[in-house]
Coordinates of C-alpha atoms and ligand atoms in Angstrom, one line a residue:
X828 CA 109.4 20.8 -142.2
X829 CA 112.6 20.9 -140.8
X830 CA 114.9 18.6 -142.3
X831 CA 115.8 15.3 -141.0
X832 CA 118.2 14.0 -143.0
X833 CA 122.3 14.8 -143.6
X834 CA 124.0 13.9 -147.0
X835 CA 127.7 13.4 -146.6
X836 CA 129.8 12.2 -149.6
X837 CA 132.7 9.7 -148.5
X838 CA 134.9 6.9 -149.4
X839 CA 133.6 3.5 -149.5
X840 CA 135.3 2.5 -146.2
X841 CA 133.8 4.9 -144.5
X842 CA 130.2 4.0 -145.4
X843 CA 131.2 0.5 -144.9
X844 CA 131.6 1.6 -141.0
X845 CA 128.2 2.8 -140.6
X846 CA 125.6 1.6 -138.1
X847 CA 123.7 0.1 -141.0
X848 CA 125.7 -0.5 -144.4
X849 CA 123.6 -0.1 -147.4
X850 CA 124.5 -1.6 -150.9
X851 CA 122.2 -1.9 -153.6
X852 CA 123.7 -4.9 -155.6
X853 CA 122.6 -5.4 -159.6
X854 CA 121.6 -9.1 -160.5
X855 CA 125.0 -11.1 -161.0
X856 CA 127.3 -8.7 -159.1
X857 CA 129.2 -9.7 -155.8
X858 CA 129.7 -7.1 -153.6
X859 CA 133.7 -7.1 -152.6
X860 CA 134.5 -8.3 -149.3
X861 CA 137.9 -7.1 -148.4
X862 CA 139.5 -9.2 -145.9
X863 CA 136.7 -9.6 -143.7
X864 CA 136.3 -13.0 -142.9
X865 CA 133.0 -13.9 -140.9
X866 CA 132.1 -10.3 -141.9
X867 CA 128.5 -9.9 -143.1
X868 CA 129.5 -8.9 -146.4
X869 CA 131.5 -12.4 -146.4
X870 CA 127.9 -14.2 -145.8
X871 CA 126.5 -11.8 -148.5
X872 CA 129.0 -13.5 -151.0
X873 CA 128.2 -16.8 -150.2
X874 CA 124.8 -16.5 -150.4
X875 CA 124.9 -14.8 -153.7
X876 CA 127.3 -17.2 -155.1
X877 CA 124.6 -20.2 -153.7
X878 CA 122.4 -17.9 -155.5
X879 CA 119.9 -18.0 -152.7
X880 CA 119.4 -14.6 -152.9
X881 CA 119.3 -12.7 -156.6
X882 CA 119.4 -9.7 -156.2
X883 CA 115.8 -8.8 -157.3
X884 CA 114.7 -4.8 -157.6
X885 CA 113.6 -4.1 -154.6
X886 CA 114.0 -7.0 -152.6
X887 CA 116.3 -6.8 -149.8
X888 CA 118.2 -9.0 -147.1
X889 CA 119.4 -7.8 -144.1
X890 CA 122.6 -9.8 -142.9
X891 CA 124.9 -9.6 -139.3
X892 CA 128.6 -10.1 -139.2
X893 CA 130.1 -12.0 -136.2
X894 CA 130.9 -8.6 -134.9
X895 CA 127.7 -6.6 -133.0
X896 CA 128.1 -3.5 -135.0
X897 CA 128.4 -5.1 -138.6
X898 CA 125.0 -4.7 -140.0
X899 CA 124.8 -5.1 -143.2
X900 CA 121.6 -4.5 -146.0
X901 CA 121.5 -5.4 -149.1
X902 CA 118.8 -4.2 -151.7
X903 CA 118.3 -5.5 -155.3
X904 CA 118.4 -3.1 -158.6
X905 CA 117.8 -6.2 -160.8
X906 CA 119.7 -6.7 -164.4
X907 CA 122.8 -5.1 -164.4
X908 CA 122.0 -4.1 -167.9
X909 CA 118.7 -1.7 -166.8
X910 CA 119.8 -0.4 -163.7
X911 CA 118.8 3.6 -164.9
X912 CA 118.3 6.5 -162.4
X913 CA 115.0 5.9 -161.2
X914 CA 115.8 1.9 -160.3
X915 CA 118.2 4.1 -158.2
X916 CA 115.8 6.1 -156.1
X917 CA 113.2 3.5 -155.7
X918 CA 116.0 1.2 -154.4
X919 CA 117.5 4.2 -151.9
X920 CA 114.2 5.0 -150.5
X921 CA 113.4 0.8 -149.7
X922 CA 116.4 1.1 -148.0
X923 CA 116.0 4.3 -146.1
X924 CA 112.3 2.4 -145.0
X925 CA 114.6 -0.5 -143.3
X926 CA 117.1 1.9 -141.8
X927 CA 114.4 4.2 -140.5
X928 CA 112.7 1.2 -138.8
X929 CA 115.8 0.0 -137.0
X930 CA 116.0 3.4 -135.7
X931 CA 119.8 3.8 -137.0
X932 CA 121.5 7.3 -136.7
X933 CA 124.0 6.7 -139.5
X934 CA 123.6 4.8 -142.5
X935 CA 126.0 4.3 -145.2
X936 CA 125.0 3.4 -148.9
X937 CA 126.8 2.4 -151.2
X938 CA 126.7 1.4 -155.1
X939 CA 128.1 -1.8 -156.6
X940 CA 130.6 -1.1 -159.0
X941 CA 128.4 -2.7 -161.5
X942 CA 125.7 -0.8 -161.3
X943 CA 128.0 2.2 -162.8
X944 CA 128.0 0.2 -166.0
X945 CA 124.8 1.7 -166.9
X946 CA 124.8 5.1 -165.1
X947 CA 126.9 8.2 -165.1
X948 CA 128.6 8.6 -161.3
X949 CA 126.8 12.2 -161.8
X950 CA 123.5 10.7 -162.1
X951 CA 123.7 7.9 -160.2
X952 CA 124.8 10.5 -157.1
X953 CA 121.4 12.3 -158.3
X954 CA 119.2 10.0 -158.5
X955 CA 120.8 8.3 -154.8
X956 CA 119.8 12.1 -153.4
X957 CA 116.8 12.4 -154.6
X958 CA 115.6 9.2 -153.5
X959 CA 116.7 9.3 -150.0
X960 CA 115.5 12.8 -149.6
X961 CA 112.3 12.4 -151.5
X962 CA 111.6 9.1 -149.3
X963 CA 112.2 11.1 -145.9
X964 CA 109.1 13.7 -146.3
X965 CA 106.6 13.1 -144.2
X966 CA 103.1 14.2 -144.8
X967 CA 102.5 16.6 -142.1
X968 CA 99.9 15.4 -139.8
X969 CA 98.8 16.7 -136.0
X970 CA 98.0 13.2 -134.7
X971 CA 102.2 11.3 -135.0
X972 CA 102.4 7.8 -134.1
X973 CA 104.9 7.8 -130.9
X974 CA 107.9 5.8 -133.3
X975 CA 107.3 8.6 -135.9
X976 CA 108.0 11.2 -133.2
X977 CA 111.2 9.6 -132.2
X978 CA 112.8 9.3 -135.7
X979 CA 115.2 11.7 -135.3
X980 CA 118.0 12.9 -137.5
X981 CA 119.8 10.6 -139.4
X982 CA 123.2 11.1 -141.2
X983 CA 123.5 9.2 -145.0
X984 CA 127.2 9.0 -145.9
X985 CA 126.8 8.1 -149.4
X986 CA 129.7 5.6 -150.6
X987 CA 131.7 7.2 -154.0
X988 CA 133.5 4.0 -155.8
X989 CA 134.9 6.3 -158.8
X990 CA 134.7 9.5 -160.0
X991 CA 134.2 11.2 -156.6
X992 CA 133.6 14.8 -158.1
X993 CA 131.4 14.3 -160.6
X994 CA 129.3 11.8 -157.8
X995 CA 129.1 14.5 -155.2
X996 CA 127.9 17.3 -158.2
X997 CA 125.0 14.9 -158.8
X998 CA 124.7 14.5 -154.8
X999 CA 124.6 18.1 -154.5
X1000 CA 122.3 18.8 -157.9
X1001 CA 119.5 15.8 -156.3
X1002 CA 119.6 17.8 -152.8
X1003 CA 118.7 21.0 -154.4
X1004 CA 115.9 19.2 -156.8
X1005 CA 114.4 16.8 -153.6
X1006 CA 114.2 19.7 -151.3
X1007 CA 112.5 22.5 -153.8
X1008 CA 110.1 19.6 -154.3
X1009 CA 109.8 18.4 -150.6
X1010 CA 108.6 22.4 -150.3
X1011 CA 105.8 22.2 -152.8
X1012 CA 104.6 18.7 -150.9
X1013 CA 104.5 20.8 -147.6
X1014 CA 102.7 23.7 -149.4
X1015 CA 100.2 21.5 -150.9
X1016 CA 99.6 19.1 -147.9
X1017 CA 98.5 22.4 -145.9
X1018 CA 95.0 22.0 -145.2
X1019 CA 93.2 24.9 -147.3
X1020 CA 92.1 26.9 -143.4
X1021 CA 95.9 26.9 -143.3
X1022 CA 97.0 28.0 -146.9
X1023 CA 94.6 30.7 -148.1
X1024 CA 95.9 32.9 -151.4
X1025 CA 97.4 35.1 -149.1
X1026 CA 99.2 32.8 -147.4
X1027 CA 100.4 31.2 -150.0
X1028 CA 101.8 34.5 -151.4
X1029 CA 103.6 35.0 -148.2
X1030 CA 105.5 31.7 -148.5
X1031 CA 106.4 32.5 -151.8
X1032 CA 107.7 35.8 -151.0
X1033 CA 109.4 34.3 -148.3
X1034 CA 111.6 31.9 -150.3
X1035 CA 111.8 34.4 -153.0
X1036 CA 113.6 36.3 -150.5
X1037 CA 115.7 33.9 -148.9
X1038 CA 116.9 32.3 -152.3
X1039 CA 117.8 36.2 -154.1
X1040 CA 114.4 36.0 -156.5
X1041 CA 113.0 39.3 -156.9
X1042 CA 109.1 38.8 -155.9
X1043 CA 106.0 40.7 -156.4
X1044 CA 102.1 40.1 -155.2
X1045 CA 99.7 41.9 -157.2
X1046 CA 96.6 42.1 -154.6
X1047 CA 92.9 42.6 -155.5
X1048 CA 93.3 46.3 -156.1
X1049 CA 96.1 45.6 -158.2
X1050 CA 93.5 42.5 -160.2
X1051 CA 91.4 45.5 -160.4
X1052 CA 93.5 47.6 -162.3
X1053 CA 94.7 44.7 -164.5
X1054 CA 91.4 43.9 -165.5
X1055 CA 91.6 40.4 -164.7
X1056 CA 87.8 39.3 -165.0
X1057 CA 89.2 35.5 -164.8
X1058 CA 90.7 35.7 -161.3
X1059 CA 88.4 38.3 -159.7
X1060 CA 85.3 36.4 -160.7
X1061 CA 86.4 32.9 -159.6
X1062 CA 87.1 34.4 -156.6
X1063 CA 83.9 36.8 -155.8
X1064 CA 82.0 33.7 -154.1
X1065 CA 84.5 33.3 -151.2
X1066 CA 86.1 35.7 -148.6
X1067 CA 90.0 35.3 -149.1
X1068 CA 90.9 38.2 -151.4
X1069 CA 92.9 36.5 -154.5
X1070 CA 96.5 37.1 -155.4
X1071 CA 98.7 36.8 -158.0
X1072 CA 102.4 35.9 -157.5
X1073 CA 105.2 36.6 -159.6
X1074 CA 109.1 35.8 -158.8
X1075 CA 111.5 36.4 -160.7
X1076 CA 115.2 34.6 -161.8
X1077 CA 117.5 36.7 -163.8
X1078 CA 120.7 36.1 -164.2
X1079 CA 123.6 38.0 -165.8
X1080 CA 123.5 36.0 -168.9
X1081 CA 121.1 34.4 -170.6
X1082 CA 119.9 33.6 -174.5
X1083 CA 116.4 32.3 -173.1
X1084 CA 113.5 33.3 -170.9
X1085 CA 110.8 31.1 -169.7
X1086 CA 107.4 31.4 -167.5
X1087 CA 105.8 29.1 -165.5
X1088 CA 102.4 29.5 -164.6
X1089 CA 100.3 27.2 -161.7
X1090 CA 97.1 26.9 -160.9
X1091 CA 97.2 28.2 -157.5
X1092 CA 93.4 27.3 -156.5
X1093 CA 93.8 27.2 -152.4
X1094 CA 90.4 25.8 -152.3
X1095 CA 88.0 24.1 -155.2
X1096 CA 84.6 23.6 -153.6
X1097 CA 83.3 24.0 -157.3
X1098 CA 80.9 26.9 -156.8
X1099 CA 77.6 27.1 -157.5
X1100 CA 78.2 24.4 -159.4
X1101 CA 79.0 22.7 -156.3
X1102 CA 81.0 19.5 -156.8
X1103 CA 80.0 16.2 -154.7
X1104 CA 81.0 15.6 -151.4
X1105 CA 82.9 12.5 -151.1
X1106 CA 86.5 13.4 -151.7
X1107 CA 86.2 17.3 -152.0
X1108 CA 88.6 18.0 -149.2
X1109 CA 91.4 15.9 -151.8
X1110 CA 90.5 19.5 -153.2
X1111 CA 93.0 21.5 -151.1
X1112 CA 95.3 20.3 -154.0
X1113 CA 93.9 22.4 -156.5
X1114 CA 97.1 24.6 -155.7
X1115 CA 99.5 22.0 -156.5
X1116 CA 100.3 23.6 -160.1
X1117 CA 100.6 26.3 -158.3
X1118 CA 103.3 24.5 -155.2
X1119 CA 105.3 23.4 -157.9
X1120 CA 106.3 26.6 -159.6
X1121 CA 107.0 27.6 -156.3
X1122 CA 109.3 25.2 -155.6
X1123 CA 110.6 25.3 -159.7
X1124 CA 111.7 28.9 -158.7
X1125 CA 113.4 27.6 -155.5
X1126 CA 115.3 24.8 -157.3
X1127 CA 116.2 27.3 -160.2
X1128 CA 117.2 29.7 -157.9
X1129 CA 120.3 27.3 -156.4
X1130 CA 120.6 25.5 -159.5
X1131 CA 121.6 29.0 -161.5
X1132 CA 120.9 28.4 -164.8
X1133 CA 121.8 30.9 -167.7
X1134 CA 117.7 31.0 -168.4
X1135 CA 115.8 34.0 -167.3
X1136 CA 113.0 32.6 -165.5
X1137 CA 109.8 34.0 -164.5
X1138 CA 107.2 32.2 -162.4
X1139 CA 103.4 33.1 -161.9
X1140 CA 100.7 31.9 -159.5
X1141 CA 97.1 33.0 -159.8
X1142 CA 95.8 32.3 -156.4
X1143 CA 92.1 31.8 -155.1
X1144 CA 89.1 29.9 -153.5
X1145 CA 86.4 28.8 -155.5
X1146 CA 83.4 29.0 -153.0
X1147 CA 79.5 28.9 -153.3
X1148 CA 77.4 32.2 -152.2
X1149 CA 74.9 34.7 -152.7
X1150 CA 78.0 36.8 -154.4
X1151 CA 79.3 33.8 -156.6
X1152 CA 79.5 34.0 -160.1
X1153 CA 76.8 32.1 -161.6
X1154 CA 76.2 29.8 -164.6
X1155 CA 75.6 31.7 -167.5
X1156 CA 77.7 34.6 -166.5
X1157 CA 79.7 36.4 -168.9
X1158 CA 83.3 38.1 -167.9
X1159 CA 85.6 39.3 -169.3
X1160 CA 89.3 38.5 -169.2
X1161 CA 92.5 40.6 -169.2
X1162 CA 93.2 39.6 -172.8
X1163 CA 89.8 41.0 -173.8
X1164 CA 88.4 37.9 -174.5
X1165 CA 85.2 37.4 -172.8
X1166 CA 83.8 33.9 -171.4
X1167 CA 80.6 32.8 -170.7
X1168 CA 80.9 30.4 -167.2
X1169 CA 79.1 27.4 -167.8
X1170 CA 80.3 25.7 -165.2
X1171 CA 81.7 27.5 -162.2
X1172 CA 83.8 24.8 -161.6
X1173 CA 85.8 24.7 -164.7
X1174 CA 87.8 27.6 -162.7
X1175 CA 91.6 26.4 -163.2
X1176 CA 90.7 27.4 -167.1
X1177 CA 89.3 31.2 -165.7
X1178 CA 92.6 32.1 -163.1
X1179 CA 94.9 30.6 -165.6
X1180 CA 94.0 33.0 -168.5
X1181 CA 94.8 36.2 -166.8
X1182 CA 97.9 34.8 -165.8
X1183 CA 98.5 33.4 -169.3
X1184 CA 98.0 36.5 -170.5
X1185 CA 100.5 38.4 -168.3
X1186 CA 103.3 35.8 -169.3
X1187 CA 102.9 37.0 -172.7
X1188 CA 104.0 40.7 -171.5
X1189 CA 106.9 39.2 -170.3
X1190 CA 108.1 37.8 -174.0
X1191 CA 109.5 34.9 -172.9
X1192 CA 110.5 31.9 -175.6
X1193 CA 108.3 29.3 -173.9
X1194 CA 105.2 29.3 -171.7
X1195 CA 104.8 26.5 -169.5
X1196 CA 101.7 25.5 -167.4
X1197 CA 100.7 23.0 -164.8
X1198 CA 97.3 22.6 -163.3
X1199 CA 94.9 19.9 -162.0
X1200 CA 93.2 20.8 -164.3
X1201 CA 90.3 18.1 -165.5
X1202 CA 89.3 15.0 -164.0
X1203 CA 89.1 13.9 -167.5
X1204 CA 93.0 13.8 -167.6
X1205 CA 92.9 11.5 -164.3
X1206 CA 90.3 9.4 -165.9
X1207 CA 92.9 9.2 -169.2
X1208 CA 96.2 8.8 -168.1
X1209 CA 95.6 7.2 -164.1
X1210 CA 98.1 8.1 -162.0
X1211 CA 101.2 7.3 -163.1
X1212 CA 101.9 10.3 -165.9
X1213 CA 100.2 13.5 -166.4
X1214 CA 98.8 15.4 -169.6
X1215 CA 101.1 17.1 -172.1
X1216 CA 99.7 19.5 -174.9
X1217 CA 101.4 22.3 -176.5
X1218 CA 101.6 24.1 -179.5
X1219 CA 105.0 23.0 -180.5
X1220 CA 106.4 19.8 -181.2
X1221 CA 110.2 21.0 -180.0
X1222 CA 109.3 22.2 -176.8
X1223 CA 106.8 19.4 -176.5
X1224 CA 110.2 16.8 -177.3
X1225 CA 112.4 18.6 -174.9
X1226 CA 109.7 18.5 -172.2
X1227 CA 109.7 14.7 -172.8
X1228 CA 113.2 14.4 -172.9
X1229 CA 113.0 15.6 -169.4
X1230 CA 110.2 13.7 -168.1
X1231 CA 112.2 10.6 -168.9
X1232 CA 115.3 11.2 -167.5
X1233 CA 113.6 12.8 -164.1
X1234 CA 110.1 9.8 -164.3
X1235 CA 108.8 12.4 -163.7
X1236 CA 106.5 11.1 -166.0
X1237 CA 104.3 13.4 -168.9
X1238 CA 102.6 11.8 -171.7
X1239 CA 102.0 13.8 -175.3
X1240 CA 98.3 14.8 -176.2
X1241 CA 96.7 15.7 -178.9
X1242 CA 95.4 19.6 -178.9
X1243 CA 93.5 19.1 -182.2
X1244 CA 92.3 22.7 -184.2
X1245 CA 88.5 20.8 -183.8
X1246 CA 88.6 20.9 -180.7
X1247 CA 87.8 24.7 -181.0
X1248 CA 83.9 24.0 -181.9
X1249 CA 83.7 22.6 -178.5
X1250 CA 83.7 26.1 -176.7
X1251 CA 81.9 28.4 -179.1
X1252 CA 79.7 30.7 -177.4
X1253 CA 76.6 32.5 -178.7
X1254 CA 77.4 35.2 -176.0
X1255 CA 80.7 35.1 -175.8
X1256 CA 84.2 34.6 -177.4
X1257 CA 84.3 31.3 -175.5
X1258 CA 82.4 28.8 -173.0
X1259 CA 84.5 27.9 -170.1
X1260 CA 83.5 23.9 -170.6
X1261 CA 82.4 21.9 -174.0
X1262 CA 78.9 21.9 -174.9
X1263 CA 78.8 17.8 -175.8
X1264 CA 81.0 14.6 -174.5
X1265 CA 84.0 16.7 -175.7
X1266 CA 87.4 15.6 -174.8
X1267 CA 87.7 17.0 -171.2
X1268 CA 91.2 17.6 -170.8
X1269 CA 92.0 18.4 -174.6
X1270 CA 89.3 21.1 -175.1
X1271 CA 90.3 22.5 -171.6
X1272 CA 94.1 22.7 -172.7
X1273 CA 92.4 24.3 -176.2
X1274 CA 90.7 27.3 -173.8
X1275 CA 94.2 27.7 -172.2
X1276 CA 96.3 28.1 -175.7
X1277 CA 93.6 31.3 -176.5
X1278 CA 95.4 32.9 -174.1
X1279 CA 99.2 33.0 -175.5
X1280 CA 99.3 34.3 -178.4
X1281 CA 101.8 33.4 -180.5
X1282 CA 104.1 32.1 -177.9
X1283 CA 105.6 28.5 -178.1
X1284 CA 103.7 26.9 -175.2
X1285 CA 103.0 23.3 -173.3
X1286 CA 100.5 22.7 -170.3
X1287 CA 100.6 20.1 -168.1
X1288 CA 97.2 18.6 -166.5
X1289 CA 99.1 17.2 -163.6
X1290 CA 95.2 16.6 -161.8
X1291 CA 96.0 12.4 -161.5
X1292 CA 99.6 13.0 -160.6
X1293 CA 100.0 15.6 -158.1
X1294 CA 98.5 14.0 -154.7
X1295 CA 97.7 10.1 -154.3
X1296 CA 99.9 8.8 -157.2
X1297 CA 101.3 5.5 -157.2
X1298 CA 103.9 4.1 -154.8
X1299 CA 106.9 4.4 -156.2
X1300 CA 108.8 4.1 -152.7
X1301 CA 110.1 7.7 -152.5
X1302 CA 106.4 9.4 -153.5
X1303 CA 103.4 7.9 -153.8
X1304 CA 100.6 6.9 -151.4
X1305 CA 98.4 9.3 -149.6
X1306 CA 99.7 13.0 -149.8
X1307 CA 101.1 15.7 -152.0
X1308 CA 104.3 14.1 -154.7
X1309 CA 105.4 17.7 -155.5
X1310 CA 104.9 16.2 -159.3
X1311 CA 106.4 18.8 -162.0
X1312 CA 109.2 19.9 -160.5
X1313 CA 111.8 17.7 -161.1
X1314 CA 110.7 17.8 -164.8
X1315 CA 111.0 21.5 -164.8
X1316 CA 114.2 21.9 -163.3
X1317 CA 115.7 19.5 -165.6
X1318 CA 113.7 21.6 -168.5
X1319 CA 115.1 24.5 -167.8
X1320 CA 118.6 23.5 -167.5
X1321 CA 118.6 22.2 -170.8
X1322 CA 118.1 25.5 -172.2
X1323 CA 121.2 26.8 -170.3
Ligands
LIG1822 N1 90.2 21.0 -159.9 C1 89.3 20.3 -160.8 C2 90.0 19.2 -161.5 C3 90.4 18.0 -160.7 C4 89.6 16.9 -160.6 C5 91.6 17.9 -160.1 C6 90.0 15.7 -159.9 C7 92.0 16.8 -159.4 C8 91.2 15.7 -159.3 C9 88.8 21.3 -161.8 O1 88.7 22.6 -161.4 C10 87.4 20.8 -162.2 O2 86.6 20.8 -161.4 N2 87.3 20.5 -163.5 C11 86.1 20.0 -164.0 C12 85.8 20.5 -165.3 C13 84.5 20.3 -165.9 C14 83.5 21.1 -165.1 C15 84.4 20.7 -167.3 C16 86.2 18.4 -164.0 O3 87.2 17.9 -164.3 O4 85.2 17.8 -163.7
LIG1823 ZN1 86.8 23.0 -160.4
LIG1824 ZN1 89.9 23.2 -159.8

């Protein structure tokens, strides 16, 4: 998607002169009005004083000066007190809604002063970024409505009250973040027809190329060699050979290394085990672990970090045919460890430890995963946070750390040693799925850490946040949310 939005950084005057003039006002605050005497930031200060409007998150009130061209919007963080950075984008992207339906060209925003009370100018110009450009994706559809056609370019000048520097590094640092993750929405919104494996592996070689990552697709020959019985048997039901990608971010420095690893299923029809109908095209997702290490790479690549980064995505259809793998099957993965396939559609578990394993040659300090993995996770945390297991309680903290500052939101799980029993085999070192009511997303995390080794390592069952999550004005809704990225950028910097 081409973008359709321009971030400038400029004094408060200048936003002020905008076609539309933006300020999101905490509770209590008045915004100053300068000399401007039947200006509409004038009426604005009269109707806060008569308290007739209080400044509510989220609510807004769109005023008009005497003159034609002073329009004036004002949009509510609420207390003063607990204005934080993700008040900030929700209340951007309900003001970017208004501006984009009164078809404005430039729009300036700007920040009470109060609001800085609470907020670093550097985060604040973040979170203000990443709101506005997170809130301008559009899910790519064929049919547009004729007003979505028109919407055109539209030029933000965002407002800097104080510490102009420091604002505009945050404006700059939420740019890079909003558009790696606008990238994974637009991979994952792809209709599976139109993003097979290879495909996929093309885009990523494309960016890779375009951002200085080194890049490398091993093919099925390639699989072959590797022994990767996971992949290559997942993908023996369908026709679109499987891939696995692996970019690379190495800078001169570094103390650290990590991988990242995403389930980069193009297509889960289940296999023989063939899911349900209703809903099973929301399966074109099942790449969306795989999107968002994709666009990880692409943010880490601006962002330059002194961590080695390396980031893998096993890529494949999971189809039903006469050359399917079958229930029952036994294969064998590039670890050595052999599974028997109870379920063909318990696949993320199958791609994932090949590529597991291959992180491990790399050494890295941490491991990371993300997957839609289980519908059990949905059914556990909703929509509005996904599953976080690992192996060790630092990483696991400093993963949570960063899920709170970014909201974008992962919740600890337990990965308890019981949870082993679950997949014992009597023909194999492990079942693919538990043989009772086990714990669906814990005992599929449990397969996963058989495949690291040693390695400090967290996965993330990001199957109830990565498409359809809650509206939170700048994601949410129908469509991909490009859900693990911001938490992984913000991860990996605070290794650097
Ligand atoms: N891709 C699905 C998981 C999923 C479900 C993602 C709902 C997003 C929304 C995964 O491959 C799968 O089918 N898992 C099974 C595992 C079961 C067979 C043990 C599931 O969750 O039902
Ligand atoms: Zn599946
Ligand atoms: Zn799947």
């Amino acid at each position: 998607m081409k973008p359709n939005m321009k971030i400038q950084v400029t004094g408060a005057a200048e936003a002020a002169r905008a076609a539309l003039h933006i300020v999101l006002l905490p509770e209590g605050a008045t915004p100053a009005i300068g000399n401007g005497k039947g200006s509409a930031l004038e009426l604005a200060a009269r109707l806060l004083r008569r308290k007739e409007w209080k400044a509510e998150f989220r609510s807004d009130l769109l005023l008009y000066g005497q003159e034609a061209q002073d329009r004036l919007l004002l949009v509510g963080l609420g207390p003063a007190k607990e204005v934080d950075a993700e008040k900030l984008r929700r209340a951007a992207a309900v003001g970017l809604a208004r501006a984009r339906k009164l078809k404005v060209k430039t729009v300036g925003l700007s920040l009470e002063g109060a609001a800085l009370k609470s907020i670093k100018p550097a985060e604040a110009g973040c979170a203000l970024a990443e709101g506005l450009l997170l809130g301008s994706y559009k899910t790519p559809t064929s049919a547009k409505k004729p007003d979505e056609k028109s919407a055109g370019m539209l030029t933000v000048r965002l407002g800097a009250s104080r510490q102009k520097e420091a604002f505009a590094a945050g404006v700059e640092r939420g740019r890079i973040v909003a558009e790696a993750t606008n990238l994974t929405r637009e991979l994952a919104d792809l209709p599976g027809n139109q993003l097979t494996p290879t495909i996929l592996a093309q885009k990523a070689a494309r960016m890779a190329k375009a951002e200085g990552l080194k890049c490398r697709i091993y093919r099925k020959k390639d699989l072959e060699r590797m022994k990767m019985g996971g992949i290559l048997e997942v993908a023996k039901g369908g026709v679109e050979p499987p891939v696995l990608i692996e970019m690379i971010y190495q800078p001169r420095r570094f103390k650290k290394t990590v991988c990242l690893v995403g389930k980069g299923l193009t297509f889960d029809s289940g296999g023989i085990s063939l899911k349900p109908s209703n809903k099973m095209g929301d399966m074109k997702y099942d790449m969306c672990g795989g999107g968002a290490v994709i666009g990880a790479m692409c943010a880490v690549a601006r962002l330059k970090p002194s961590v080695k980064v390396i980031g893998l995505v096993p890529s494949s259809d999971n189809m039903p045919s006469g050359t399917a793998q079958k229930p029952g099957d036994v294969l064998k993965t590039a670890s050595g460890l052999t599974v028997e396939v109870l379920n063909t559609d318990a696949e993320g578990r199958l791609i994932l430890s090949d590529a597991l394993h291959h992180a491990t040659g790399f050494e890295p300090d941490h491991i990371i995963d993300l997957a839609t993995l289980t519908g059990a996770c949905v059914v556990a945390l909703g929509h509005d946070a996904c599953g976080l297991f690992s192996n060790d309680e630092k990483l696991s903290k400093r993963l949570q750390e960063a899920a709170e500052v970014t909201a974008d939101r992962a919740w600890p799980m337990p990965l308890f040693p019981e949870y082993q029993e679950d997949l014992k085999s009597p023909v194999a070192d492990l079942a693919n799925i538990s043989g009772g009511q086990g714990p669906g997303a814990g005992t599929a995390a449990w397969f996963l850490s058989r495949f690291v080794g040693e390695c400090s390592w967290a996965h993330l069952d990001i199957a109830g946040v990565a498409y359809g999550q809650r509206n939170r004005d700048y994601i949410g809704g129908k469509g991909a949310t490009g859900a693990g990225v911001r938490l992984l950028a913000q991860f990996i910097e605070s290794l650097s």
